[in-house]
Amino acid sequence: DVTLNGNIAGLDGGGLFNSFGQATLTNITFSGNSTSSGDGGGLLNYGTLTLTHGTFNGNSSANDGGGLFNSFGQATLTNTTLSGNSANNHGGGLYNFGTMSLTHVTLDGNTAGVSGGGIHHVLGNMSVRASIVANSSSGGNCAGTLTNTGFNLSSDASCGGFNQVANVMLGPLANNGGTTLTHLLQPGSPAIDFVAVGCPPPATDQRGASRPVDGDGVGGAACDVGAVEYGVVISTVYLPLLIK
């Protein structure tokens, strides 16, 4: 339940730098963080990182890894959104030089000056399951050889083995319930009920809503691809304003 916003690092890790430690992050937002000469605009990980229900939005790197740079570390991301992050060189959303696992992650509108607007994988292993990589206007969606463990969608042909769809039909980044901003699937999205087996887990989406929910209206509910499960409305609770 923490937001890291508008921080700047002269070298690496604009929002957070995990140096050979263990970081467990839940319901966390990295927004508008940057590096002026190094890597990892939002976060740089040299250790063990476990991140669930998080959002990286509008972070930028002068070099690689606009949202997240995983350097010789081990990173596990579940129910996470990376939106509108940028890198001057590689990996606008994510840059991996270690071991990384993505499950029900949504990457949308991330950009890189050279390659890997969404994901840039260089060394180690990067496994991706039930995730979306879409709308990387610069650098393509993916660069490097990813381990496709099933039910992934990409809006271009750069993510080898992913199911390519021209339009994943994502809504804008918004407050769709929960504590972090997300991209809600639109009616008719090919991501709805696409994960036929192996879900749950996870039993909830990024907002904390239950998975799976029948989103196509014909029964036989399966999980949706990405960080958000379609068809569940979570009310936003506002505390009363008291003026004395």
XYZ file of N, CA, C and O in Angstrom, residues 49-51 68 70 73-80 94 96 98-105 119 121 125-129 131 147 149:
132
model
N 13.089 -10.474 -5.776
C 11.938 -9.580 -5.813
C 10.669 -10.384 -6.021
O 10.561 -11.167 -6.962
N 9.687 -10.186 -5.136
C 8.359 -10.761 -5.294
C 7.363 -9.619 -5.295
O 7.231 -8.897 -4.309
N 6.677 -9.437 -6.438
C 5.793 -8.289 -6.592
C 4.415 -8.753 -7.039
O 4.278 -9.430 -8.052
N 11.139 -1.569 -15.009
C 11.870 -2.473 -14.114
C 13.076 -3.052 -14.825
O 12.971 -3.510 -15.967
N 15.847 -6.022 -14.098
C 16.252 -7.146 -13.256
C 17.655 -7.567 -13.663
O 17.858 -8.146 -14.724
N 19.265 -10.828 -10.850
C 18.373 -11.127 -9.743
C 17.330 -12.155 -10.115
O 17.304 -12.711 -11.216
N 16.434 -12.395 -9.163
C 15.303 -13.294 -9.367
C 14.034 -12.514 -9.079
O 13.817 -12.057 -7.951
N 13.207 -12.333 -10.094
C 12.016 -11.506 -9.952
C 10.770 -12.290 -10.339
O 10.733 -12.935 -11.387
N 9.742 -12.219 -9.489
C 8.459 -12.875 -9.744
C 7.368 -11.829 -9.695
O 7.141 -11.196 -8.657
N 6.682 -11.630 -10.824
C 5.613 -10.642 -10.922
C 4.294 -11.351 -11.189
O 4.189 -12.156 -12.117
N 3.284 -11.046 -10.377
C 1.951 -11.622 -10.523
C 0.919 -10.515 -10.389
O 1.030 -9.658 -9.509
N -0.107 -10.548 -11.266
C -1.170 -9.539 -11.200
C -0.584 -8.129 -11.151
O -0.829 -7.351 -10.221
N 0.173 -7.791 -12.178
C 0.891 -6.513 -12.217
C 0.669 -5.838 -13.560
O 0.558 -6.503 -14.596
N 10.050 -3.740 -19.255
C 10.905 -4.633 -18.458
C 12.202 -4.926 -19.198
O 12.202 -5.119 -20.415
N 15.331 -7.761 -18.612
C 15.743 -8.897 -17.784
C 17.128 -9.399 -18.140
O 17.411 -9.737 -19.284
N 18.526 -11.833 -15.869
C 18.554 -12.776 -14.754
C 17.445 -13.791 -14.896
O 17.229 -14.335 -15.977
N 16.707 -14.034 -13.813
C 15.585 -14.965 -13.823
C 14.316 -14.201 -13.497
O 14.240 -13.520 -12.473
N 13.336 -14.311 -14.379
C 12.093 -13.565 -14.174
C 10.898 -14.418 -14.589
O 10.952 -15.145 -15.567
N 9.826 -14.289 -13.807
C 8.581 -14.996 -14.095
C 7.432 -14.000 -14.068
O 7.275 -13.245 -13.098
N 6.626 -14.008 -15.142
C 5.442 -13.159 -15.227
C 4.200 -14.032 -15.293
O 4.112 -14.930 -16.130
N 3.221 -13.766 -14.416
C 1.944 -14.480 -14.428
C 0.813 -13.466 -14.306
O 0.767 -12.695 -13.348
N -0.075 -13.466 -15.280
C -1.192 -12.518 -15.315
C -0.676 -11.079 -15.174
O -1.050 -10.341 -14.259
N 0.190 -10.713 -16.094
C 0.749 -9.365 -16.151
C 0.252 -8.681 -17.421
O 0.136 -9.308 -18.472
N 9.045 -5.762 -23.455
C 9.967 -6.656 -22.743
C 11.257 -6.794 -23.537
O 11.227 -7.035 -24.746
N 14.571 -9.201 -23.088
C 15.231 -10.275 -22.338
C 16.591 -10.553 -22.960
O 16.694 -10.793 -24.160
N 16.675 -16.663 -17.753
C 15.405 -17.261 -18.158
C 14.268 -16.318 -17.834
O 14.209 -15.731 -16.750
N 13.369 -16.175 -18.779
C 12.184 -15.354 -18.557
C 10.963 -16.126 -19.012
O 10.764 -16.363 -20.205
N 10.123 -16.545 -18.059
C 8.920 -17.300 -18.372
C 7.704 -16.389 -18.251
O 7.617 -15.562 -17.339
N 6.773 -16.548 -19.189
C 5.600 -15.686 -19.238
C 4.358 -16.550 -19.413
O 4.318 -17.428 -20.276
N 3.339 -16.279 -18.597
C 2.100 -17.049 -18.671
C 0.901 -16.118 -18.506
O 0.898 -15.227 -17.642
N -0.371 -13.598 -19.956
C -0.032 -12.179 -19.898
C -0.268 -11.496 -21.240
O -0.350 -12.143 -22.289
N 10.376 -17.695 -22.623
C 9.781 -19.009 -22.409
C 8.283 -18.837 -22.273
O 7.785 -18.308 -21.270
N 4.892 -20.080 -21.449
C 4.266 -21.176 -20.701
C 2.753 -21.201 -20.883
O 2.057 -21.893 -20.143
